[in-house]
Backbone as CSV, one residue per row, in Angstrom:
resi,resn,N_x,N_y,N_z,CA_x,CA_y,CA_z,C_x,C_y,C_z
1,MET,59.620,-51.706,82.157,59.119,-51.740,83.494,59.237,-50.358,84.110
2,VAL,58.274,-49.972,84.917,58.298,-48.706,85.634,58.631,-49.009,87.084
3,THR,59.730,-48.448,87.585,60.094,-48.627,88.987,59.544,-47.456,89.779
4,LEU,58.835,-47.763,90.844,58.216,-46.733,91.669,58.976,-46.609,92.979
5,HIS,59.532,-45.451,93.232,60.159,-45.149,94.519,59.267,-44.104,95.171
6,ARG,58.177,-44.547,95.732,57.190,-43.634,96.287,57.471,-43.419,97.773
7,PRO,57.509,-42.177,98.221,57.823,-41.930,99.627,56.809,-42.534,100.586
8,GLY,55.586,-42.734,100.161,54.573,-43.302,101.048,54.777,-44.769,101.312
9,TRP,55.660,-45.429,100.544,55.912,-46.837,100.773,57.240,-47.046,101.484
10,ILE,57.609,-46.051,102.271,58.699,-46.168,103.235,58.025,-46.047,104.593
11,TYR,58.132,-47.103,105.380,57.459,-47.130,106.669,58.469,-46.833,107.762
12,ARG,58.094,-45.980,108.693,58.991,-45.504,109.743,58.490,-45.924,111.110
13,ASP,59.443,-46.057,112.044,59.039,-46.106,113.437,58.945,-44.656,113.878
14,SER,59.108,-44.350,115.110,58.934,-42.965,115.550,59.961,-42.010,114.968
15,GLU,61.090,-42.520,114.478,62.126,-41.595,114.033,62.804,-41.902,112.705
16,ARG,62.765,-43.142,112.229,63.545,-43.468,111.022,62.884,-44.582,110.201
17,PRO,63.309,-44.729,108.946,62.758,-45.808,108.111,63.107,-47.183,108.681
18,VAL,62.133,-48.098,108.652,62.370,-49.469,109.092,61.939,-50.485,108.028
19,ILE,61.079,-50.070,107.103,60.649,-50.929,105.997,60.625,-50.082,104.733
20,ILE,61.253,-50.584,103.674,61.260,-49.882,102.395,60.718,-50.833,101.327
21,CYS,59.706,-50.374,100.604,59.106,-51.170,99.527,59.541,-50.608,98.183
22,GLN,60.066,-51.470,97.333,60.360,-51.099,95.957,59.388,-51.862,95.066
23,VAL,58.704,-51.136,94.211,57.671,-51.720,93.366,58.039,-51.473,91.908
24,GLU,57.918,-52.509,91.093,58.099,-52.388,89.646,56.833,-52.872,88.976
25,VAL,56.283,-52.011,88.114,55.047,-52.315,87.399,55.380,-52.458,85.921
26,LEU,54.788,-53.439,85.269,55.015,-53.610,83.839,54.483,-52.390,83.085
27,ARG,55.351,-51.732,82.329,55.020,-50.467,81.668,53.800,-50.582,80.753
28,HIS,53.678,-51.657,80.022,52.565,-51.769,79.075,51.208,-51.862,79.780
29,LEU,51.206,-52.104,81.091,49.950,-52.157,81.839,49.530,-50.804,82.409
30,MET,50.455,-49.853,82.422,50.168,-48.541,83.026,49.209,-47.747,82.132
31,ARG,48.052,-47.421,82.659,47.074,-46.582,81.947,47.323,-45.113,82.248
32,THR,47.799,-44.833,83.451,48.209,-43.482,83.840,49.536,-43.602,84.584
33,MET,50.451,-42.688,84.311,51.748,-42.703,84.973,51.614,-42.068,86.360
34,PRO,52.442,-42.502,87.310,52.390,-41.927,88.659,52.699,-40.440,88.631
35,GLU,51.989,-39.696,89.453,52.215,-38.262,89.573,52.929,-37.982,90.883
36,PRO,53.657,-36.862,90.947,54.311,-36.506,92.208,53.266,-36.287,93.299
37,GLY,53.713,-36.451,94.519,52.810,-36.254,95.644,52.586,-37.547,96.386
38,PRO,51.809,-37.462,97.434,51.584,-38.655,98.253,50.836,-39.740,97.482
39,PRO,51.286,-40.970,97.579,50.608,-42.069,96.901,49.406,-42.554,97.696
40,GLU,48.649,-43.421,97.085,47.603,-44.103,97.826,48.266,-44.890,98.956
41,PRO,47.583,-45.021,100.085,48.198,-45.756,101.198,48.419,-47.240,100.890
42,ARG,47.623,-47.796,100.014,47.741,-49.218,99.702,48.162,-49.408,98.250
43,LEU,49.087,-50.339,98.038,49.552,-50.629,96.686,48.399,-51.092,95.807
44,SER,47.486,-51.877,96.351,46.358,-52.370,95.545,45.502,-51.216,95.024
45,ASP,45.334,-50.151,95.816,44.581,-48.980,95.347,45.300,-48.308,94.182
46,PHE,46.618,-48.184,94.309,47.401,-47.589,93.228,47.275,-48.415,91.949
47,LEU,47.399,-49.730,92.055,47.323,-50.590,90.870,45.942,-50.558,90.240
48,ASN,44.902,-50.493,91.064,43.545,-50.380,90.523,43.402,-49.109,89.696
49,ARG,43.972,-47.997,90.184,43.843,-46.722,89.486,44.774,-46.644,88.275
50,ALA,46.054,-46.945,88.482,47.049,-46.722,87.426,47.029,-47.787,86.341
51,CYS,46.672,-49.011,86.688,46.707,-50.108,85.713,45.320,-50.656,85.401
52,GLU,44.333,-50.178,86.116,42.983,-50.734,85.991,43.038,-52.249,86.144
53,ALA,43.842,-52.690,87.110,44.027,-54.113,87.372,43.678,-54.402,88.822
54,GLU,43.044,-55.522,89.026,42.722,-55.956,90.376,43.571,-57.177,90.696
55,ILE,44.317,-57.079,91.771,45.185,-58.165,92.183,44.333,-59.244,92.854
56,THR,44.517,-60.481,92.426,43.761,-61.573,93.040,44.649,-62.506,93.866
57,TYR,45.942,-62.572,93.545,46.834,-63.385,94.370,48.277,-62.983,94.118
58,THR,49.161,-63.466,94.992,50.590,-63.202,94.860,51.364,-64.497,95.079
59,THR,52.573,-64.523,94.563,53.549,-65.521,94.985,54.581,-64.766,95.809
60,THR,55.072,-65.412,96.840,55.926,-64.729,97.809,57.071,-65.639,98.223
61,TRP,58.234,-65.059,98.443,59.344,-65.796,99.002,60.227,-64.838,99.786
62,LEU,60.974,-65.401,100.727,61.892,-64.637,101.569,63.324,-64.977,101.184
63,ARG,64.183,-63.968,101.297,65.603,-64.183,101.028,66.396,-63.178,101.863
64,SER,67.691,-63.283,101.815,68.588,-62.361,102.502,69.413,-61.631,101.444
65,GLU,69.737,-60.373,101.704,70.488,-59.593,100.705,71.341,-58.534,101.370
66,LEU,72.481,-58.265,100.750,73.277,-57.081,101.047,72.963,-56.073,99.951
67,ASN,72.529,-54.877,100.329,72.158,-53.875,99.336,72.606,-52.508,99.859
68,PRO,73.736,-51.985,99.340,74.276,-50.724,99.855,73.299,-49.548,99.759
69,GLU,72.531,-49.461,98.677,71.590,-48.336,98.537,70.512,-48.384,99.613
70,ILE,69.886,-49.539,99.806,68.842,-49.674,100.814,69.439,-49.531,102.211
71,ALA,70.638,-50.086,102.433,71.298,-49.944,103.731,71.479,-48.471,104.077
72,GLY,71.893,-47.670,103.108,72.043,-46.236,103.349,70.728,-45.570,103.702
73,ARG,69.657,-45.969,103.024,68.339,-45.381,103.307,67.821,-45.799,104.676
74,LEU,68.214,-47.008,105.127,67.799,-47.474,106.455,68.756,-47.016,107.551
75,GLY,69.919,-46.474,107.163,70.895,-46.004,108.140,71.633,-47.140,108.831
76,ILE,71.916,-48.222,108.089,72.653,-49.350,108.652,73.945,-49.554,107.866
77,ARG,74.839,-50.381,108.421,76.087,-50.697,107.724,75.790,-51.439,106.424
78,GLU,76.589,-51.197,105.397,76.401,-51.838,104.094,76.607,-53.350,104.134
79,ASP,77.388,-53.845,105.124,77.667,-55.282,105.199,76.692,-56.030,106.111
80,LEU,75.607,-55.382,106.516,74.603,-56.007,107.380,73.494,-56.601,106.507
81,PRO,73.309,-57.935,106.529,72.281,-58.543,105.680,70.877,-58.152,106.123
82,MET,69.988,-58.016,105.150,68.583,-57.677,105.403,67.698,-58.804,104.923
83,VAL,66.573,-59.001,105.610,65.541,-59.902,105.116,64.768,-59.148,104.047
84,VAL,64.534,-59.811,102.915,63.781,-59.217,101.809,62.596,-60.136,101.504
85,TRP,61.422,-59.536,101.418,60.185,-60.255,101.090,59.866,-59.885,99.648
86,ASP,59.976,-60.846,98.725,59.681,-60.595,97.316,58.290,-61.121,96.986
87,GLU,57.586,-60.383,96.126,56.250,-60.782,95.705,56.073,-60.519,94.212
88,ILE,55.303,-61.362,93.588,54.802,-61.099,92.237,53.288,-61.060,92.366
89,PHE,52.676,-59.997,91.860,51.223,-59.815,91.935,50.596,-60.232,90.603
90,TYR,49.487,-60.965,90.681,48.797,-61.459,89.489,47.334,-61.017,89.503
91,ASP,46.760,-60.917,88.300,45.328,-60.630,88.215,44.556,-61.949,88.059
92,LEU,43.260,-61.851,87.876,42.388,-63.019,87.781,42.758,-63.935,86.614
93,HIS,43.378,-63.366,85.584,43.741,-64.130,84.380,45.185,-64.634,84.419
94,ASP,45.772,-64.642,85.616,47.145,-65.119,85.835,48.206,-64.267,85.143
95,ARG,47.880,-63.027,84.843,48.868,-62.119,84.255,49.649,-61.430,85.366
96,LYS,50.963,-61.340,85.187,51.801,-60.614,86.139,51.506,-59.125,86.009
97,ILE,51.288,-58.483,87.154,51.003,-57.049,87.174,52.218,-56.272,87.673
98,CYS,52.780,-56.715,88.793,53.942,-55.995,89.317,54.778,-56.904,90.207
99,PHE,55.959,-56.396,90.515,56.930,-57.081,91.355,57.242,-56.167,92.527
100,ASN,57.341,-56.743,93.701,57.484,-55.958,94.912,58.599,-56.577,95.748
101,SER,59.561,-55.755,96.178,60.588,-56.194,97.123,60.484,-55.318,98.358
102,ILE,60.343,-55.962,99.507,60.187,-55.239,100.771,61.418,-55.535,101.617
103,TYR,62.141,-54.477,101.995,63.364,-54.592,102.789,63.053,-54.226,104.232
104,PHE,63.507,-55.075,105.167,63.240,-54.874,106.587,64.530,-54.504,107.315
105,HIS,64.451,-53.490,108.165,65.589,-53.092,108.987,65.961,-54.284,109.868
106,PRO,67.192,-54.806,109.754,67.532,-56.047,110.453,67.619,-55.927,111.974
107,LEU,67.761,-54.717,112.495,67.895,-54.548,113.938,66.629,-53.998,114.592
108,ARG,65.671,-53.542,113.792,64.483,-52.888,114.349,63.193,-53.636,114.080
109,ILE,63.207,-54.595,113.159,61.992,-55.324,112.800,62.185,-56.806,113.123
110,ASP,61.273,-57.365,113.914,61.252,-58.783,114.212,60.148,-59.392,113.330
111,LEU,60.555,-60.114,112.307,59.616,-60.616,111.304,59.025,-61.950,111.763
112,SER,57.692,-62.061,111.662,57.008,-63.326,111.962,55.828,-63.459,111.020
113,MET,55.251,-64.647,110.950,54.099,-64.913,110.079,53.005,-65.585,110.885
114,LEU,51.776,-65.242,110.546,50.618,-65.913,111.089,49.978,-66.685,109.967
115,LEU,49.887,-67.990,110.105,49.301,-68.842,109.075,48.069,-69.531,109.639
116,THR,47.010,-69.579,108.863,45.821,-70.285,109.301,45.838,-71.709,108.744
117,ILE,45.212,-72.593,109.464,45.189,-74.004,109.052,43.766,-74.404,108.724
């Protein structure tokens, strides 16, 4: 698996990180390895280019986690739980393409969902 720590997938408010995305892509799917420099603004654009894969759906779940490394990057106490949004991305043939964990600053982000009926 290739773990991507791309600076463009750290989202900031006016002064500090508030959302950090960690992405892992299955190595055997990578047609081109990531190069240094700014990434594509959207993960789907990166996957289309690097894996020649088009994401058609995801599975998603929410959980809580203590993570000292991410806490340090967000500038919060290590014992402060964070909401984590995990996703698995699939292509049209139900093949797993990548795994995504999104960490939210627990004091700066108010998480909500809009669902259509």
